[in-house]
């Protein structure tokens, strides 16, 4: 084993999930509303999801059994504050039990406070664009941090906030489903920036937890002569700069990427760049994934370097990286290449503290329903039985050894 293939002491290896995509029965949220309206773009409702709400113990034991040492999961605002200003002790106690299970198994827990959803009562007042969103989010973060903070290792305020304004107010692919509402999109983005600022301060002051934001960072590659365009992705990348500015004050920055997007003189040239084009989905080929993205596992290196340039000196955690595929060997090759990129970034002196694969479980992929399979573990949709794939024990073996094997990557 060459040292070049070894990760530093204390490096975190794990897997991520979100609350809404796995818990099931989150009927008090804007997404549940969205899935059930007549004009929904969702291919199916989330329903019971993976029933993680009841099966978290077996899932955490399973993750630890693979050899992983870190788990990112989410808490659902709509359960914790089911009506404005009414906090549920039972919901907070439930999340405390999940954290206890992590500690029992020696798993470092990273908790996301908001992953795309808002409670229904907040949705009725405008969701992320509601006038008092920052204050409401701050209060929720404070209450959750007071109740859970002593058990949380890392807190993430808002997941991938950069796309929430455009997907909900310009493209109409997320709730509230507005299109071309520039004012609404701008209000949502401003609120999310302020929400992160205030939420992170509340979490730090109540519980002193290292806190940050998790950013969607596709590897954007511009060829000679490429003109900066106005695709939704490029717009989003401008919004990312505002979040990077905030992240410079954070304790870590969460890096999340799945592919690259290339731009040439004639415009975008990668498959899957147009997020409003639903025909791109689920046509997996040797070159593309089930998301219609280019198979490009090296994207994580570009994303880490982009985060490092934008927030110099802020520690980096890869909080999501993965592939939707029906071929688990392709998944292993993807993670292998991605981890080699992480090692290359470490060798360049970048402070990367961990790698979390998305996702532990096959789960509800938003408007695409359950068709894309990202999981290290398959989930039987009839009875929720977990079926670990070979990639799960493969990644666990890497985690235990804290090293990749010397065998050259196959893709
Ligand atoms: C999101 C997840 C999603 C994953 C795969 C990320 O953008 O945080 O919720 O499931 O990508 O598409």
Short mmCIF file of C-alpha atoms and ligand atoms in Angstrom, two decimals:
data_model
loop_
_atom_site.label_atom_id
_atom_site.label_comp_id
_atom_site.label_asym_id
_atom_site.label_seq_id
_atom_site.Cartn_x
_atom_site.Cartn_y
_atom_site.Cartn_z
CA UNK A 1 0.00 0.00 0.00
CA UNK A 2 1.48 3.33 -1.02
CA UNK A 3 1.17 6.25 1.39
CA UNK A 4 -0.17 8.30 -1.48
CA UNK A 5 -3.35 6.23 -1.23
CA UNK A 6 -3.76 6.79 2.50
CA UNK A 7 -6.14 9.30 4.13
CA UNK A 8 -5.15 11.34 7.19
CA UNK A 9 -5.90 10.26 10.77
CA UNK A 10 -9.43 11.15 11.79
CA UNK A 11 -10.66 11.40 8.18
CA UNK A 12 -14.43 10.89 8.16
CA UNK A 13 -15.94 8.31 5.84
CA UNK A 14 -19.69 8.08 5.73
CA UNK A 15 -22.96 8.40 3.93
CA UNK A 16 -25.69 11.05 3.80
CA UNK A 17 -29.46 11.12 3.74
CA UNK A 18 -32.03 13.87 4.24
CA UNK A 19 -35.12 13.79 6.46
CA UNK A 20 -37.79 14.27 3.81
CA UNK A 21 -36.30 11.81 1.34
CA UNK A 22 -36.13 8.93 3.82
CA UNK A 23 -38.35 9.39 6.90
CA UNK A 24 -41.75 8.97 5.25
CA UNK A 25 -45.08 10.54 6.14
CA UNK A 26 -43.88 14.14 6.23
CA UNK A 27 -47.36 15.38 5.41
CA UNK A 28 -46.97 18.74 7.17
CA UNK A 29 -44.51 20.10 4.59
CA UNK A 30 -44.67 22.12 1.39
CA UNK A 31 -43.28 19.17 -0.61
CA UNK A 32 -46.12 16.88 0.47
CA UNK A 33 -48.55 19.55 -0.74
CA UNK A 34 -46.55 19.82 -4.00
CA UNK A 35 -46.68 16.07 -4.61
CA UNK A 36 -50.47 16.02 -4.27
CA UNK A 37 -51.66 19.02 -6.30
CA UNK A 38 -53.27 18.27 -9.66
CA UNK A 39 -50.45 19.94 -11.62
CA UNK A 40 -47.64 18.24 -9.74
CA UNK A 41 -44.50 17.51 -11.77
CA UNK A 42 -43.66 14.67 -9.35
CA UNK A 43 -43.74 11.21 -10.86
CA UNK A 44 -45.04 9.73 -7.59
CA UNK A 45 -45.60 10.80 -3.99
CA UNK A 46 -42.96 10.26 -1.31
CA UNK A 47 -45.40 8.27 0.88
CA UNK A 48 -43.58 6.20 3.46
CA UNK A 49 -40.19 6.92 1.86
CA UNK A 50 -37.71 4.48 3.47
CA UNK A 51 -39.54 4.51 6.80
CA UNK A 52 -36.28 5.79 8.29
CA UNK A 53 -38.40 7.48 10.96
CA UNK A 54 -38.93 4.04 12.50
CA UNK A 55 -35.94 2.13 11.16
CA UNK A 56 -33.10 4.49 12.08
CA UNK A 57 -31.62 2.09 14.63
CA UNK A 58 -31.10 -0.73 12.16
CA UNK A 59 -29.84 1.74 9.53
CA UNK A 60 -27.23 3.25 11.83
CA UNK A 61 -26.12 -0.19 13.01
CA UNK A 62 -25.84 -1.24 9.36
CA UNK A 63 -23.78 1.83 8.42
CA UNK A 64 -21.42 1.17 11.34
CA UNK A 65 -21.26 -2.50 10.37
CA UNK A 66 -19.96 -1.57 6.92
CA UNK A 67 -17.04 0.18 8.65
CA UNK A 68 -18.18 3.78 8.09
CA UNK A 69 -17.66 6.32 10.88
CA UNK A 70 -19.83 9.30 9.93
CA UNK A 71 -23.52 9.82 9.15
CA UNK A 72 -25.28 12.89 7.84
CA UNK A 73 -29.02 12.99 8.37
CA UNK A 74 -31.63 15.71 8.58
CA UNK A 75 -34.14 16.96 11.10
CA UNK A 76 -37.54 17.99 9.75
CA UNK A 77 -38.64 21.51 10.71
CA UNK A 78 -42.32 20.61 10.14
CA UNK A 79 -42.12 17.90 12.81
CA UNK A 80 -40.22 20.05 15.30
CA UNK A 81 -42.45 23.12 14.82
CA UNK A 82 -45.71 21.67 13.48
CA UNK A 83 -47.54 25.00 13.90
CA UNK A 84 -45.97 28.43 14.05
CA UNK A 85 -44.38 28.89 17.46
CA UNK A 86 -45.46 25.43 18.74
CA UNK A 87 -42.51 23.14 19.32
CA UNK A 88 -42.84 19.37 19.67
CA UNK A 89 -40.91 17.88 22.55
CA UNK A 90 -41.63 14.41 21.18
CA UNK A 91 -40.11 15.24 17.79
CA UNK A 92 -36.98 16.66 19.41
CA UNK A 93 -36.75 13.60 21.67
CA UNK A 94 -37.01 11.39 18.58
CA UNK A 95 -34.06 13.13 16.91
CA UNK A 96 -32.11 12.82 20.16
CA UNK A 97 -32.63 9.05 19.99
CA UNK A 98 -31.15 9.03 16.48
CA UNK A 99 -28.14 10.94 17.75
CA UNK A 100 -27.84 8.50 20.68
CA UNK A 101 -27.83 5.60 18.22
CA UNK A 102 -24.99 7.26 16.29
CA UNK A 103 -22.91 7.66 19.46
CA UNK A 104 -23.63 4.07 20.57
CA UNK A 105 -22.07 2.92 17.30
CA UNK A 106 -19.13 5.34 17.34
CA UNK A 107 -20.59 7.29 14.42
CA UNK A 108 -19.90 11.04 14.08
CA UNK A 109 -23.27 12.71 13.41
CA UNK A 110 -23.59 15.63 11.00
CA UNK A 111 -27.07 17.14 11.08
CA UNK A 112 -28.83 19.18 8.37
CA UNK A 113 -31.38 21.62 9.79
CA UNK A 114 -33.15 22.29 6.49
CA UNK A 115 -32.98 20.16 3.37
CA UNK A 116 -35.32 21.74 0.76
CA UNK A 117 -38.60 21.58 2.76
CA UNK A 118 -40.54 24.03 4.94
CA UNK A 119 -43.51 23.42 7.25
CA UNK A 120 -46.91 23.84 5.59
CA UNK A 121 -47.76 26.90 7.76
CA UNK A 122 -44.64 28.66 6.50
CA UNK A 123 -45.34 27.63 2.91
CA UNK A 124 -48.72 29.36 3.27
CA UNK A 125 -46.88 32.57 4.08
CA UNK A 126 -44.46 32.31 1.14
CA UNK A 127 -41.96 29.62 2.18
CA UNK A 128 -38.34 30.66 1.67
CA UNK A 129 -39.64 33.96 0.25
CA UNK A 130 -41.80 34.73 3.32
CA UNK A 131 -40.98 38.09 4.80
CA UNK A 132 -40.00 36.76 8.22
CA UNK A 133 -38.25 33.60 7.03
CA UNK A 134 -34.85 34.56 8.52
CA UNK A 135 -36.31 35.23 11.97
CA UNK A 136 -38.40 32.05 11.92
CA UNK A 137 -35.46 29.96 10.77
CA UNK A 138 -33.25 31.48 13.45
CA UNK A 139 -35.78 30.60 16.17
CA UNK A 140 -36.14 27.03 14.89
CA UNK A 141 -32.34 26.61 14.77
CA UNK A 142 -32.02 27.95 18.30
CA UNK A 143 -34.67 25.57 19.68
CA UNK A 144 -33.27 22.54 17.89
CA UNK A 145 -29.68 23.37 18.89
CA UNK A 146 -30.69 23.79 22.54
CA UNK A 147 -32.38 20.38 22.53
CA UNK A 148 -29.89 18.42 20.42
CA UNK A 149 -26.68 20.41 20.19
CA UNK A 150 -24.66 18.52 22.78
CA UNK A 151 -24.97 15.35 20.65
CA UNK A 152 -24.26 16.90 17.20
CA UNK A 153 -20.71 16.95 15.81
CA UNK A 154 -21.32 19.22 12.80
CA UNK A 155 -24.37 21.30 11.94
CA UNK A 156 -25.42 22.31 8.46
CA UNK A 157 -28.03 25.08 8.32
CA UNK A 158 -29.49 24.88 4.82
CA UNK A 159 -28.79 22.33 2.12
CA UNK A 160 -27.89 23.63 -1.35
CA UNK A 161 -29.60 27.00 -0.94
CA UNK A 162 -28.26 28.33 -4.24
CA UNK A 163 -30.84 26.55 -6.41
CA UNK A 164 -33.89 27.03 -4.20
CA UNK A 165 -34.81 30.48 -5.55
CA UNK A 166 -34.57 29.48 -9.21
CA UNK A 167 -36.21 26.05 -8.85
CA UNK A 168 -39.17 27.37 -6.83
CA UNK A 169 -39.74 30.80 -8.39
CA UNK A 170 -38.24 30.75 -11.91
CA UNK A 171 -38.43 27.18 -13.18
CA UNK A 172 -41.47 25.95 -11.24
CA UNK A 173 -39.89 22.56 -10.49
CA UNK A 174 -39.99 22.90 -6.68
CA UNK A 175 -42.69 24.35 -4.46
CA UNK A 176 -44.25 26.91 -4.56
CA UNK A 177 -44.05 26.25 -8.32
CA UNK A 178 -43.82 29.82 -9.60
CA UNK A 179 -42.34 30.50 -13.02
CA UNK A 180 -40.51 33.63 -14.09
CA UNK A 181 -41.13 35.26 -10.70
CA UNK A 182 -37.83 37.14 -10.47
CA UNK A 183 -38.89 39.14 -7.48
CA UNK A 184 -39.87 36.00 -5.57
CA UNK A 185 -36.61 34.28 -6.51
CA UNK A 186 -34.58 37.24 -5.32
CA UNK A 187 -36.54 37.41 -2.05
CA UNK A 188 -35.94 33.70 -1.48
CA UNK A 189 -32.20 34.04 -2.14
CA UNK A 190 -31.89 37.10 0.13
CA UNK A 191 -33.80 35.26 2.87
CA UNK A 192 -31.70 32.13 2.54
CA UNK A 193 -28.50 34.17 2.86
CA UNK A 194 -29.85 35.97 5.91
CA UNK A 195 -31.36 32.72 7.22
CA UNK A 196 -27.98 31.02 7.09
CA UNK A 197 -26.28 33.95 8.80
CA UNK A 198 -28.81 34.06 11.63
CA UNK A 199 -29.37 30.31 11.89
CA UNK A 200 -25.64 29.55 12.09
CA UNK A 201 -25.15 32.22 14.76
CA UNK A 202 -28.03 30.76 16.79
CA UNK A 203 -26.61 27.23 16.57
CA UNK A 204 -23.14 28.39 17.59
CA UNK A 205 -24.34 30.51 20.48
CA UNK A 206 -26.71 27.83 21.86
CA UNK A 207 -24.51 24.79 21.38
CA UNK A 208 -21.06 25.78 20.13
CA UNK A 209 -21.26 23.25 17.29
CA UNK A 210 -19.04 23.69 14.20
CA UNK A 211 -21.56 25.01 11.72
CA UNK A 212 -21.56 25.52 7.98
CA UNK A 213 -23.54 25.34 4.80
CA UNK A 214 -23.63 22.56 2.20
CA UNK A 215 -23.29 23.87 -1.35
CA UNK A 216 -24.14 22.31 -4.72
CA UNK A 217 -20.95 22.74 -6.70
CA UNK A 218 -21.02 21.12 -10.11
CA UNK A 219 -17.57 21.25 -11.68
CA UNK A 220 -18.03 24.09 -14.20
CA UNK A 221 -15.51 23.84 -17.04
CA UNK A 222 -15.14 26.59 -19.61
CA UNK A 223 -13.32 25.93 -22.88
CA UNK A 224 -11.50 28.57 -24.87
CA UNK A 225 -13.98 31.00 -26.37
CA UNK A 226 -16.83 30.03 -24.02
CA UNK A 227 -19.15 32.98 -23.45
CA UNK A 228 -20.54 33.46 -19.97
CA UNK A 229 -24.21 32.68 -20.56
CA UNK A 230 -27.43 33.00 -18.67
CA UNK A 231 -28.36 29.34 -18.20
CA UNK A 232 -29.96 28.59 -14.84
CA UNK A 233 -26.73 26.85 -13.80
CA UNK A 234 -24.59 29.86 -14.48
CA UNK A 235 -27.05 32.08 -12.66
CA UNK A 236 -26.80 29.69 -9.77
CA UNK A 237 -23.05 29.89 -9.84
CA UNK A 238 -23.33 33.67 -9.34
CA UNK A 239 -25.63 33.03 -6.38
CA UNK A 240 -23.01 30.58 -5.08
CA UNK A 241 -20.51 33.41 -4.85
CA UNK A 242 -22.78 35.17 -2.34
CA UNK A 243 -22.97 32.02 -0.25
CA UNK A 244 -19.20 31.53 -0.50
CA UNK A 245 -18.81 35.01 0.93
CA UNK A 246 -20.79 33.93 4.01
CA UNK A 247 -19.05 30.57 4.19
CA UNK A 248 -15.71 32.32 4.67
CA UNK A 249 -16.86 32.99 8.24
CA UNK A 250 -18.05 29.41 8.81
CA UNK A 251 -16.39 26.51 10.59
CA UNK A 252 -16.50 24.30 7.50
CA UNK A 253 -17.94 24.28 4.03
CA UNK A 254 -19.88 21.29 2.71
CA UNK A 255 -19.02 20.42 -0.89
CA UNK A 256 -21.56 18.48 -2.98
CA UNK A 257 -21.17 17.46 -6.57
CA UNK A 258 -22.32 14.82 -9.02
CA UNK A 259 -20.90 15.80 -12.40
CA UNK A 260 -19.29 18.50 -14.50
CA UNK A 261 -20.92 20.95 -16.87
CA UNK A 262 -18.82 22.04 -19.84
CA UNK A 263 -19.27 25.21 -21.83
CA UNK A 264 -17.85 25.84 -25.29
CA UNK A 265 -18.10 28.83 -27.63
CA UNK A 266 -21.49 27.47 -28.80
CA UNK A 267 -22.85 27.22 -25.22
CA UNK A 268 -23.40 24.30 -22.83
CA UNK A 269 -22.07 20.99 -24.14
CA UNK A 270 -22.71 18.49 -21.34
CA UNK A 271 -25.71 16.21 -21.20
CA UNK A 272 -28.12 17.05 -18.37
CA UNK A 273 -27.27 20.73 -18.08
CA UNK A 274 -30.82 21.91 -18.59
CA UNK A 275 -32.63 21.18 -15.34
CA UNK A 276 -36.02 22.13 -16.77
CA UNK A 277 -35.78 19.44 -19.48
CA UNK A 278 -37.41 16.36 -18.00
CA UNK A 279 -36.54 14.15 -20.99
CA UNK A 280 -32.91 14.05 -19.89
CA UNK A 281 -33.72 11.79 -16.96
CA UNK A 282 -33.26 8.10 -16.38
CA UNK A 283 -31.52 7.25 -19.65
CA UNK A 284 -28.40 5.65 -18.27
CA UNK A 285 -25.67 4.85 -20.77
CA UNK A 286 -21.95 4.15 -20.39
CA UNK A 287 -21.39 7.90 -20.53
CA UNK A 288 -24.37 9.08 -18.48
CA UNK A 289 -25.98 8.28 -15.13
CA UNK A 290 -29.67 7.72 -14.37
CA UNK A 291 -29.92 11.48 -13.75
CA UNK A 292 -28.90 12.10 -17.35
CA UNK A 293 -25.63 13.59 -16.08
CA UNK A 294 -22.30 12.89 -17.69
CA UNK A 295 -20.46 10.11 -15.85
CA UNK A 296 -17.59 12.20 -14.53
CA UNK A 297 -16.38 11.13 -11.08
CA UNK A 298 -13.44 13.54 -11.20
CA UNK A 299 -15.93 16.41 -10.70
CA UNK A 300 -15.34 16.28 -6.95
CA UNK A 301 -11.75 17.50 -7.41
CA UNK A 302 -12.94 20.55 -9.35
CA UNK A 303 -15.61 21.23 -6.72
CA UNK A 304 -13.18 20.98 -3.79
CA UNK A 305 -10.67 23.28 -5.50
CA UNK A 306 -13.45 25.77 -6.28
CA UNK A 307 -14.50 25.79 -2.61
CA UNK A 308 -10.88 26.19 -1.53
CA UNK A 309 -10.34 29.15 -3.88
CA UNK A 310 -13.58 30.78 -2.74
CA UNK A 311 -13.15 30.18 1.00
CA UNK A 312 -9.40 29.88 1.56
CA UNK A 313 -8.52 28.16 4.81
CA UNK A 314 -12.04 26.99 5.66
CA UNK A 315 -12.03 23.22 6.27
CA UNK A 316 -13.91 21.22 3.66
CA UNK A 317 -16.22 18.28 4.17
CA UNK A 318 -17.53 16.43 1.13
CA UNK A 319 -21.11 16.17 2.37
CA UNK A 320 -22.57 14.64 -0.82
CA UNK A 321 -21.05 12.89 -3.81
CA UNK A 322 -22.51 9.97 -5.65
CA UNK A 323 -24.07 8.37 -8.67
CA UNK A 324 -27.54 7.18 -9.59
CA UNK A 325 -26.93 3.93 -11.42
CA UNK A 326 -28.36 0.45 -11.84
CA UNK A 327 -24.79 -0.90 -12.00
CA UNK A 328 -23.08 -1.19 -8.62
CA UNK A 329 -19.66 -1.84 -10.20
CA UNK A 330 -20.00 1.52 -11.88
CA UNK A 331 -20.79 3.00 -8.45
CA UNK A 332 -17.63 1.47 -6.96
CA UNK A 333 -15.53 2.79 -9.86
CA UNK A 334 -17.14 6.21 -9.42
CA UNK A 335 -16.35 6.39 -5.69
CA UNK A 336 -12.84 5.01 -6.25
CA UNK A 337 -12.05 7.76 -8.78
CA UNK A 338 -13.69 10.40 -6.60
CA UNK A 339 -11.63 9.35 -3.58
CA UNK A 340 -8.45 9.52 -5.67
CA UNK A 341 -9.41 13.12 -6.48
CA UNK A 342 -9.89 13.79 -2.77
CA UNK A 343 -6.41 12.36 -2.14
CA UNK A 344 -5.00 14.61 -4.87
CA UNK A 345 -6.62 17.64 -3.19
CA UNK A 346 -5.16 16.57 0.18
CA UNK A 347 -1.73 16.23 -1.45
CA UNK A 348 -2.11 19.81 -2.74
CA UNK A 349 -2.51 20.88 0.89
CA UNK A 350 -6.29 21.39 0.87
CA UNK A 351 -7.87 20.71 4.26
CA UNK A 352 -10.48 18.07 3.39
CA UNK A 353 -11.84 16.45 6.54
CA UNK A 354 -14.22 13.82 5.22
CA UNK A 355 -16.11 12.15 2.40
CA UNK A 356 -19.80 11.29 2.67
CA UNK A 357 -21.40 9.32 -0.13
CA UNK A 358 -24.92 10.23 -1.28
CA UNK A 359 -26.79 8.22 -0.41
CA UNK A 360 -26.89 5.53 2.24
CA UNK A 361 -30.29 4.38 0.93
CA UNK A 362 -32.14 4.41 -2.36
CA UNK A 363 -34.59 7.18 -1.55
CA UNK A 364 -37.13 9.72 -2.78
CA UNK A 365 -35.37 11.69 -5.49
CA UNK A 366 -37.81 14.63 -5.38
CA UNK A 367 -39.81 15.05 -8.63
CA UNK A 368 -38.24 11.87 -10.05
CA UNK A 369 -39.65 9.73 -7.26
CA UNK A 370 -37.97 6.43 -6.50
CA UNK A 371 -36.60 5.63 -9.98
CA UNK A 372 -33.01 6.90 -9.56
CA UNK A 373 -30.98 4.57 -7.36
CA UNK A 374 -28.16 6.37 -5.55
CA UNK A 375 -27.96 4.02 -2.56
CA UNK A 376 -25.19 1.95 -1.12
CA UNK A 377 -28.25 0.04 0.06
CA UNK A 378 -31.36 -0.85 -1.95
CA UNK A 379 -34.72 -0.56 -0.21
CA UNK A 380 -37.61 -2.91 -0.99
CA UNK A 381 -40.51 -0.56 -1.80
CA UNK A 382 -43.09 -3.06 -0.52
CA UNK A 383 -41.70 -3.93 2.90
CA UNK A 384 -38.72 -1.56 3.36
CA UNK A 385 -36.21 -4.39 3.74
CA UNK A 386 -32.66 -3.12 3.29
CA UNK A 387 -30.42 -4.87 0.75
CA UNK A 388 -26.81 -3.65 1.00
CA UNK A 389 -24.96 -3.52 -2.30
CA UNK A 390 -21.30 -4.54 -2.67
CA UNK A 391 -20.37 -0.83 -2.81
CA UNK A 392 -21.38 -0.50 0.86
CA UNK A 393 -18.83 -2.98 2.13
CA UNK A 394 -16.30 -1.76 -0.45
CA UNK A 395 -16.50 1.79 0.96
CA UNK A 396 -16.48 0.40 4.51
CA UNK A 397 -13.26 -1.49 3.76
CA UNK A 398 -11.66 1.72 2.47
CA UNK A 399 -12.85 3.50 5.63
CA UNK A 400 -11.45 0.83 7.97
CA UNK A 401 -8.08 0.83 6.17
CA UNK A 402 -8.23 4.62 5.72
CA UNK A 403 -6.69 3.87 2.35
CA UNK A 404 -7.54 2.91 -1.20
CA UNK A 405 -6.01 -0.20 -2.59
CA UNK A 406 -3.25 0.20 -5.18
CA UNK A 407 -5.39 -1.31 -7.93
CA UNK A 408 -5.83 1.23 -10.68
CA UNK A 409 -9.28 2.69 -11.16
CA UNK A 410 -11.22 0.89 -13.87
CA UNK A 411 -13.10 3.78 -15.49
C1 LIG B 1 -29.55 17.00 -2.96
C2 LIG B 1 -30.23 15.69 -2.66
C3 LIG B 1 -30.46 14.89 -3.93
C4 LIG B 1 -29.11 14.66 -4.58
C5 LIG B 1 -29.16 13.80 -5.82
C6 LIG B 1 -28.50 16.91 -4.03
O1 LIG B 1 -28.62 18.00 -4.88
O2 LIG B 1 -29.04 17.56 -1.78
O3 LIG B 1 -31.41 15.94 -1.96
O4 LIG B 1 -31.13 13.71 -3.70
O5 LIG B 1 -28.55 15.88 -4.93
O6 LIG B 1 -29.80 14.43 -6.88
#
